[in-house]
Short mmCIF file of C-alpha atoms and ligand atoms in Angstrom, two decimals:
data_model
loop_
_atom_site.label_atom_id
_atom_site.label_comp_id
_atom_site.label_asym_id
_atom_site.label_seq_id
_atom_site.Cartn_x
_atom_site.Cartn_y
_atom_site.Cartn_z
CA MET X 10 0.00 0.00 0.00
CA ILE X 11 1.29 3.46 -0.83
CA VAL X 12 -1.21 5.15 1.54
CA GLN X 13 -2.79 3.74 4.69
CA ILE X 14 -5.03 6.06 6.69
CA ASP X 15 -6.56 4.75 9.91
CA CYS X 16 -9.29 6.60 11.73
CA LEU X 17 -7.86 10.01 10.87
CA VAL X 18 -9.33 12.96 12.78
CA LYS X 19 -8.48 16.64 12.45
CA ASN X 20 -10.20 19.15 14.70
CA TYR X 21 -10.00 22.89 14.23
CA PRO X 22 -11.41 25.13 16.96
CA ASP X 23 -14.80 25.42 15.26
CA VAL X 24 -15.02 22.34 13.10
CA ARG X 25 -14.02 18.69 12.79
CA ALA X 26 -12.50 18.89 9.30
CA VAL X 27 -11.71 15.16 9.05
CA ASP X 28 -13.94 12.80 10.97
CA GLY X 29 -12.55 9.26 11.33
CA LEU X 30 -11.26 8.69 7.80
CA ASP X 31 -10.13 5.17 6.82
CA LEU X 32 -8.53 4.77 3.42
CA GLU X 33 -6.03 2.42 1.78
CA ILE X 34 -4.51 3.14 -1.61
CA PRO X 35 -2.55 0.42 -3.39
CA ASP X 36 0.76 1.21 -5.10
CA GLY X 37 0.40 2.85 -8.48
CA GLN X 38 -3.28 3.72 -8.16
CA LEU X 39 -4.65 7.00 -9.50
CA PHE X 40 -7.00 8.12 -6.78
CA ALA X 41 -9.21 11.23 -6.85
CA PHE X 42 -10.90 12.85 -3.90
CA LEU X 43 -14.09 14.77 -4.67
CA GLY X 44 -16.22 16.86 -2.40
CA PRO X 45 -17.88 20.23 -1.94
CA ASN X 46 -15.99 23.20 -0.48
CA GLY X 47 -15.08 22.59 3.12
CA ALA X 48 -15.46 18.78 2.93
CA GLY X 49 -11.96 18.20 4.37
CA LYS X 50 -10.01 17.25 1.24
CA THR X 51 -7.25 19.83 1.52
CA THR X 52 -6.86 19.14 5.22
CA THR X 53 -6.36 15.43 4.45
CA ILE X 54 -3.82 16.26 1.75
CA ARG X 55 -1.94 18.64 4.03
CA ILE X 56 -1.72 15.93 6.69
CA LEU X 57 -0.42 13.39 4.14
CA ALA X 58 2.18 15.86 2.93
CA GLY X 59 3.34 16.65 6.47
CA LEU X 60 2.10 20.27 6.44
CA THR X 61 -0.59 19.91 9.12
CA ARG X 62 -0.57 17.75 12.27
CA MET X 63 -3.41 15.31 12.75
CA THR X 64 -5.49 15.35 15.94
CA SER X 65 -5.60 11.55 16.11
CA GLY X 66 -5.34 8.47 13.94
CA ALA X 67 -2.45 7.07 11.94
CA VAL X 68 -1.13 7.66 8.43
CA ARG X 69 1.52 5.60 6.67
CA ILE X 70 3.06 6.44 3.30
CA GLY X 71 4.73 3.42 1.71
CA GLY X 72 4.63 1.79 5.14
CA VAL X 73 6.36 4.76 6.84
CA ASP X 74 4.47 6.33 9.75
CA ILE X 75 4.31 10.06 9.07
CA GLU X 76 4.32 11.08 12.74
CA ARG X 77 7.23 8.89 13.74
CA HIS X 78 9.35 9.33 10.61
CA PRO X 79 8.20 12.60 9.02
CA ARG X 80 11.33 13.20 6.92
CA ALA X 81 11.35 9.69 5.44
CA ALA X 82 7.61 9.95 4.71
CA LYS X 83 8.01 13.36 3.06
CA ARG X 84 10.70 12.00 0.77
CA LEU X 85 8.21 9.50 -0.60
CA CYS X 86 5.74 12.26 -1.52
CA GLY X 87 5.80 14.90 -4.23
CA LEU X 88 3.32 17.69 -3.54
CA ALA X 89 1.76 20.20 -5.92
CA ALA X 90 -0.35 22.45 -3.70
CA GLN X 91 -3.55 24.23 -4.66
CA GLN X 92 -1.88 27.66 -4.67
CA ILE X 93 0.95 28.30 -7.09
CA ASN X 94 3.94 28.51 -4.78
CA LEU X 95 6.89 28.79 -7.14
CA ASP X 96 9.51 31.51 -6.71
CA GLY X 97 8.66 34.05 -9.41
CA GLU X 98 12.01 35.82 -9.13
CA LEU X 99 13.96 32.66 -9.98
CA THR X 100 14.17 30.97 -13.37
CA VAL X 101 12.38 27.74 -14.22
CA LEU X 102 15.60 25.73 -13.82
CA GLU X 103 16.54 27.51 -10.58
CA ASN X 104 13.16 26.62 -9.06
CA LEU X 105 13.82 22.95 -9.75
CA ASP X 106 17.43 23.19 -8.59
CA PHE X 107 16.37 24.79 -5.31
CA HIS X 108 13.87 22.01 -4.66
CA GLY X 109 16.56 19.40 -5.40
CA ARG X 110 18.84 21.06 -2.85
CA LEU X 111 16.14 20.88 -0.19
CA PHE X 112 16.13 17.13 -0.72
CA ALA X 113 19.96 17.02 -0.69
CA ILE X 114 20.15 15.54 -4.17
CA PRO X 115 23.78 15.82 -5.38
CA ARG X 116 24.22 18.63 -7.95
CA PRO X 117 24.95 16.53 -11.08
CA ARG X 118 22.00 14.28 -10.35
CA ARG X 119 19.56 17.13 -9.61
CA LEU X 120 20.53 19.07 -12.73
CA ALA X 121 20.21 15.97 -14.91
CA ARG X 122 16.85 15.19 -13.33
CA ALA X 123 15.69 18.81 -13.77
CA GLU X 124 16.56 18.74 -17.49
CA GLU X 125 14.82 15.39 -17.89
CA LEU X 126 11.67 16.73 -16.23
CA LEU X 127 11.70 19.98 -18.21
CA ASP X 128 11.61 17.86 -21.37
CA TYR X 129 8.87 15.73 -19.80
CA VAL X 130 6.61 18.71 -19.16
CA GLU X 131 7.73 20.42 -22.39
CA LEU X 132 9.29 23.40 -20.68
CA GLY X 133 12.86 22.85 -21.91
CA GLY X 134 12.68 25.97 -24.08
CA ARG X 135 11.78 28.10 -21.04
CA ARG X 136 14.43 26.81 -18.64
CA ASP X 137 16.05 30.25 -18.28
CA SER X 138 12.83 32.29 -18.13
CA LEU X 139 11.88 33.96 -14.87
CA VAL X 140 8.91 32.06 -13.46
CA LYS X 141 6.92 35.28 -13.03
CA THR X 142 6.83 35.56 -16.85
CA LEU X 143 5.12 32.15 -17.32
CA SER X 144 1.40 31.64 -17.94
CA GLY X 145 -0.72 29.83 -15.33
CA GLY X 146 -0.67 26.62 -17.38
CA LEU X 147 3.12 26.61 -17.65
CA LYS X 148 3.42 27.28 -13.92
CA ARG X 149 1.17 24.27 -13.19
CA ARG X 150 3.38 22.12 -15.42
CA LEU X 151 6.48 23.36 -13.60
CA MET X 152 4.84 22.53 -10.26
CA LEU X 153 4.30 18.97 -11.49
CA ALA X 154 7.93 18.72 -12.60
CA ARG X 155 9.07 20.02 -9.22
CA ALA X 156 6.85 17.54 -7.38
CA LEU X 157 8.46 14.69 -9.36
CA LEU X 158 12.07 15.89 -9.04
CA HIS X 159 13.10 13.78 -6.04
CA GLU X 160 11.47 10.66 -7.56
CA PRO X 161 8.56 10.27 -5.12
CA ARG X 162 6.43 7.14 -5.01
CA LEU X 163 3.30 9.21 -4.44
CA LEU X 164 2.28 12.38 -6.24
CA ILE X 165 -0.07 14.49 -4.12
CA LEU X 166 -2.03 17.00 -6.19
CA ASP X 167 -4.48 19.48 -4.73
CA GLU X 168 -6.65 20.85 -7.55
CA PRO X 169 -3.88 20.48 -10.16
CA THR X 170 -5.78 22.19 -12.99
CA VAL X 171 -7.73 24.87 -11.14
CA GLY X 172 -8.16 27.99 -13.27
CA LEU X 173 -6.74 26.47 -16.47
CA ASP X 174 -8.51 26.59 -19.80
CA PRO X 175 -9.77 23.26 -21.19
CA ALA X 176 -6.93 22.70 -23.69
CA ILE X 177 -4.21 23.33 -21.10
CA ARG X 178 -6.10 21.23 -18.57
CA ARG X 179 -5.95 18.29 -20.96
CA LYS X 180 -2.21 18.76 -21.31
CA VAL X 181 -1.81 18.58 -17.52
CA TRP X 182 -4.06 15.48 -17.46
CA GLY X 183 -1.71 13.85 -19.97
CA LEU X 184 1.25 14.56 -17.68
CA ILE X 185 -0.51 13.14 -14.64
CA LYS X 186 -1.42 9.98 -16.60
CA LYS X 187 2.14 9.68 -17.85
CA ALA X 188 3.61 9.94 -14.33
CA ASN X 189 1.13 7.33 -13.15
CA ALA X 190 1.94 5.01 -16.08
CA ASP X 191 5.59 5.30 -14.99
CA GLY X 192 4.59 3.78 -11.65
CA VAL X 193 3.96 6.83 -9.43
CA GLY X 194 0.81 6.63 -7.29
CA VAL X 195 -1.44 9.68 -7.45
CA PHE X 196 -3.61 11.11 -4.68
CA MET X 197 -5.45 14.13 -6.03
CA THR X 198 -8.38 16.38 -5.28
CA THR X 199 -10.50 18.03 -7.90
CA HIS X 200 -13.69 20.01 -8.34
CA TYR X 201 -13.86 19.02 -11.98
CA ILE X 202 -16.03 15.96 -12.33
CA GLU X 203 -14.84 15.24 -15.86
CA GLU X 204 -11.27 15.37 -14.58
CA ALA X 205 -11.99 12.62 -12.05
CA GLU X 206 -13.93 10.59 -14.64
CA PHE X 207 -11.14 10.87 -17.17
CA LEU X 208 -8.14 10.34 -14.89
CA ALA X 209 -9.02 8.26 -11.89
CA ASP X 210 -8.97 4.49 -11.36
CA ARG X 211 -10.85 5.18 -8.19
CA VAL X 212 -12.76 8.12 -6.74
CA ALA X 213 -13.94 8.82 -3.22
CA PHE X 214 -16.52 11.42 -2.26
CA MET X 215 -15.90 13.30 0.95
CA HIS X 216 -18.68 15.09 2.76
CA GLN X 217 -18.36 16.76 6.17
CA GLY X 218 -15.08 15.01 6.91
CA ARG X 219 -16.30 11.51 6.03
CA LEU X 220 -16.26 9.27 2.97
CA VAL X 221 -19.70 8.76 1.48
CA ALA X 222 -18.68 6.67 -1.55
CA ASP X 223 -15.53 5.01 -2.79
CA GLY X 224 -14.86 2.96 -5.91
CA PRO X 225 -14.12 3.03 -9.64
CA PRO X 226 -16.04 5.89 -11.34
CA THR X 227 -18.03 3.48 -13.51
CA ALA X 228 -19.14 1.42 -10.50
CA ILE X 229 -20.26 4.53 -8.59
CA MET X 230 -22.23 5.82 -11.59
CA LYS X 231 -23.81 2.42 -12.20
CA ARG X 232 -25.51 2.56 -8.81
CA LEU X 233 -27.86 5.21 -10.22
CA GLY X 234 -28.47 3.39 -13.51
CA GLY X 235 -26.92 4.33 -16.82
CA TRP X 236 -29.32 7.04 -18.05
CA ALA X 237 -30.74 10.28 -16.77
CA VAL X 238 -33.72 12.38 -17.83
CA ASP X 239 -33.58 16.03 -16.78
CA ARG X 240 -36.96 17.76 -16.65
CA TYR X 241 -37.34 21.48 -16.43
CA GLY X 242 -40.44 22.66 -14.58
CA PRO X 243 -41.73 25.80 -12.87
CA THR X 244 -39.89 24.88 -9.64
CA GLY X 245 -36.57 24.13 -11.36
CA MET X 246 -34.90 21.00 -12.73
CA THR X 247 -35.44 17.46 -11.50
CA THR X 248 -33.55 14.39 -12.66
CA GLU X 249 -34.76 10.81 -12.92
CA TYR X 250 -32.44 7.83 -13.40
CA TYR X 251 -33.00 4.70 -15.46
CA ALA X 252 -31.10 1.46 -15.85
CA ASP X 253 -31.82 1.19 -19.56
CA ARG X 254 -32.01 3.68 -22.37
CA ALA X 255 -35.39 2.54 -23.69
CA ALA X 256 -37.15 3.24 -20.39
CA ALA X 257 -35.48 6.64 -20.18
CA ALA X 258 -36.47 7.47 -23.78
CA GLU X 259 -40.09 6.57 -23.06
CA ARG X 260 -40.08 8.92 -20.11
CA LEU X 261 -38.44 11.60 -22.22
CA GLU X 262 -41.32 11.56 -24.68
CA LEU X 263 -43.76 12.23 -21.87
CA GLY X 264 -41.69 15.23 -20.84
CA GLY X 265 -41.92 16.87 -24.28
CA ALA X 266 -39.54 19.72 -25.10
CA ALA X 267 -38.90 20.45 -21.44
CA ALA X 268 -36.89 17.25 -20.90
CA THR X 269 -33.52 15.94 -22.08
CA LEU X 270 -31.91 12.50 -22.06
CA ARG X 271 -28.25 11.93 -21.27
CA ARG X 272 -25.82 9.44 -19.72
CA VAL X 273 -25.40 9.43 -15.96
CA ASN X 274 -22.19 11.12 -14.80
CA LEU X 275 -20.27 11.34 -11.54
CA GLU X 276 -21.91 14.65 -10.70
CA ASP X 277 -25.26 12.82 -10.52
CA ALA X 278 -23.81 10.26 -8.15
CA PHE X 279 -22.29 12.98 -6.05
CA LEU X 280 -25.52 14.95 -5.86
CA ALA X 281 -27.51 11.87 -4.94
CA LEU X 282 -25.09 11.06 -2.12
CA THR X 283 -24.52 14.49 -0.64
CA GLY X 284 -27.35 16.67 -1.87
CA LYS X 285 -24.68 19.10 -3.08
CA ARG X 286 -22.91 19.85 -6.32
CA VAL X 287 -19.14 19.41 -6.35
CA GLN X 288 -18.47 22.93 -7.59
P1 LIG S 560 -12.15 23.22 -0.74
O1 LIG S 560 -12.72 22.41 -1.81
O2 LIG S 560 -12.86 24.52 -0.54
O3 LIG S 560 -10.65 23.36 -0.82
P2 LIG S 560 -11.84 21.16 1.27
O4 LIG S 560 -12.67 19.95 1.07
O5 LIG S 560 -10.44 21.08 0.82
O6 LIG S 560 -12.54 22.42 0.61
P3 LIG S 560 -10.77 21.92 3.82
O7 LIG S 560 -10.00 23.09 3.28
O8 LIG S 560 -10.02 20.73 4.23
O9 LIG S 560 -11.92 21.50 2.80
O10 LIG S 560 -11.63 22.48 5.06
C1 LIG S 560 -12.40 21.63 5.89
C2 LIG S 560 -12.97 22.45 7.04
O11 LIG S 560 -11.92 22.86 7.92
C3 LIG S 560 -13.67 23.72 6.60
O12 LIG S 560 -14.78 23.93 7.45
C4 LIG S 560 -12.62 24.80 6.83
O13 LIG S 560 -13.21 26.04 7.09
C5 LIG S 560 -11.89 24.27 8.03
N1 LIG S 560 -10.46 24.68 8.05
C6 LIG S 560 -9.53 24.38 7.12
N2 LIG S 560 -8.33 24.88 7.45
C7 LIG S 560 -8.51 25.51 8.64
C8 LIG S 560 -7.63 26.24 9.55
N3 LIG S 560 -6.34 26.37 9.27
N4 LIG S 560 -8.17 26.75 10.66
C9 LIG S 560 -9.49 26.59 10.97
N5 LIG S 560 -10.35 25.91 10.18
C10 LIG S 560 -9.89 25.39 9.05
#
């Protein structure tokens, strides 16, 4: 297991942000955490990455207990936080080099690794640009490269494509998939349902500090049936779910122009479980 979380609790003065979370993630899995604002996703990620102390429970990364051996656990993780936290006054290469120094990677190795990763995220041509001159999409790609620099076994990504346009988002998805195909486990959060559907082997929904569903996206969607009919009425939109298309189509005809037929998506499953939209 790359991640083992046992009965994790995090209390803040006014709220229990994580409420007895149990989660095991096998090596190499691409796992996505979904949930509305304030569900406790970032808190969980910050605990995994060693940035926030837990109130109680136990977390192991690659078998290493993060409270007892924080430095060893941190070495196994590569984090790309929600906020862009690169040094804008340094160049692209200098940002990577600085990160490599923090992990005490010998200079020849860290420079070779930095060049390799700049090619990987297609930023080789910008290696000497000041980071403050890069677009948001390029900064996100650099954050991924930095997270991978010390060869972690687990990539921790908090909203890795937030604020990016759809084409650039797809580029970042490709990079995440590629890292995962190379054997790196991924633990990510997202508000973008299609991102989770496209990327993840497994998704878990968090709501008020607890997991309310966990499994492969297709299995979670199947619970509602394969088809949805949205009906628009005077009080707003309602959605009905059907296991087969023919039954849904029959219902659609009854609804006339004020109804549409579509496939069930993860957003439906999420809404049904939590009563809230993810975004
Ligand atoms: P979002 O999608 O908005 O990032 P989230 O699921 O990541 O939400 P968290 O940021 O983990 O949620 O927040 C969970 C709860 O803990 C929220 O009620 C939040 O207000 C609270 N919280 C988070 N960080 C702190 C803090 N440093 N001090 C006090 N309360 C906090």
